[in-house]
């Protein structure tokens, strides 16, 4: 751990405009509510949305559930970012495969749904991008279900 032993968590999805920033903003609120200190960010494995804002449907769902979510700009994760983090939490197994190509020695790569004890290990976080706004509600529900396990994991790091 760097930065005075404050754990760092990076949430990762494809473009960093839906799932990973949703998880980032949920985690920031949950960690604050739980009194857990961590550096929390998000990134994508792709650079196609570089600098773009969060999807407006994601922003709408987060805001309606009381999560602050301003100032997001999409960016692509790189090997340095992967290796510097304590936990890199991906939306899908495919994202882990891509990050393993970027940083073959990384041993900090995990799936978000693996922190939800009701999910089958290796499950994907629902991708709401191609569907209706309701899909963003389902994604938020899945992120919230994983948060207690993520909080516990970060507490063990501190």
Tab-separated table of N, CA, C and O in Angstrom, residues 15-17 47-54 72-76:
chain	number	residue	atom	x	y	z
A	15	UNK	N	-15.737	0.845	-20.731
A	15	UNK	CA	-15.464	2.212	-21.171
A	15	UNK	C	-15.378	3.250	-20.073
A	15	UNK	O	-15.090	4.409	-20.347
A	16	UNK	N	-15.666	2.862	-18.831
A	16	UNK	CA	-15.611	3.766	-17.683
A	16	UNK	C	-16.658	4.875	-17.756
A	16	UNK	O	-16.419	5.999	-17.363
A	17	UNK	N	-17.857	4.504	-18.274
A	17	UNK	CA	-18.936	5.491	-18.295
A	17	UNK	C	-20.221	4.978	-17.628
A	17	UNK	O	-21.143	5.758	-17.418
A	47	UNK	N	-10.154	2.703	-24.270
A	47	UNK	CA	-9.956	4.158	-24.272
A	47	UNK	C	-10.978	4.869	-25.160
A	47	UNK	O	-10.878	6.056	-25.399
A	48	UNK	N	-11.994	4.132	-25.630
A	48	UNK	CA	-12.928	4.721	-26.593
A	48	UNK	C	-13.777	5.848	-26.034
A	48	UNK	O	-14.293	6.658	-26.791
A	49	UNK	N	-13.940	5.922	-24.724
A	49	UNK	CA	-14.742	6.988	-24.107
A	49	UNK	C	-13.860	8.052	-23.452
A	49	UNK	O	-14.349	8.869	-22.669
A	50	UNK	N	-12.581	8.066	-23.764
A	50	UNK	CA	-11.589	8.927	-23.112
A	50	UNK	C	-12.103	10.347	-22.864
A	50	UNK	O	-12.511	11.043	-23.786
A	51	UNK	N	-12.101	10.739	-21.591
A	51	UNK	CA	-12.497	12.087	-21.213
A	51	UNK	C	-13.993	12.314	-21.147
A	51	UNK	O	-14.439	13.386	-20.730
A	52	UNK	N	-14.773	11.332	-21.550
A	52	UNK	CA	-16.217	11.494	-21.595
A	52	UNK	C	-16.849	11.445	-20.216
A	52	UNK	O	-16.275	10.918	-19.255
A	53	UNK	N	-18.070	11.978	-20.108
A	53	UNK	CA	-18.778	11.944	-18.831
A	53	UNK	C	-19.424	10.583	-18.599
A	53	UNK	O	-19.480	9.740	-19.499
A	54	UNK	N	-19.929	10.403	-17.411
A	54	UNK	CA	-20.690	9.205	-17.104
A	54	UNK	C	-21.980	9.226	-17.922
A	54	UNK	O	-22.534	10.290	-18.193
A	72	UNK	N	-17.062	13.242	-13.151
A	72	UNK	CA	-16.417	12.046	-13.705
A	72	UNK	C	-15.955	12.281	-15.140
A	72	UNK	O	-16.669	12.856	-15.955
A	73	UNK	N	-14.731	11.799	-15.437
A	73	UNK	CA	-14.181	11.809	-16.795
A	73	UNK	C	-13.567	10.436	-17.045
A	73	UNK	O	-12.674	10.011	-16.321
A	74	UNK	N	-14.050	9.755	-18.068
A	74	UNK	CA	-13.594	8.399	-18.368
A	74	UNK	C	-12.110	8.372	-18.718
A	74	UNK	O	-11.599	9.274	-19.373
A	75	UNK	N	-11.451	7.317	-18.245
A	75	UNK	CA	-10.062	7.094	-18.658
A	75	UNK	C	-9.758	5.598	-18.665
A	75	UNK	O	-10.456	4.803	-18.055
A	76	UNK	N	-8.708	5.262	-19.395
A	76	UNK	CA	-8.282	3.874	-19.544
A	76	UNK	C	-7.246	3.543	-18.476
A	76	UNK	O	-6.306	4.317	-18.250
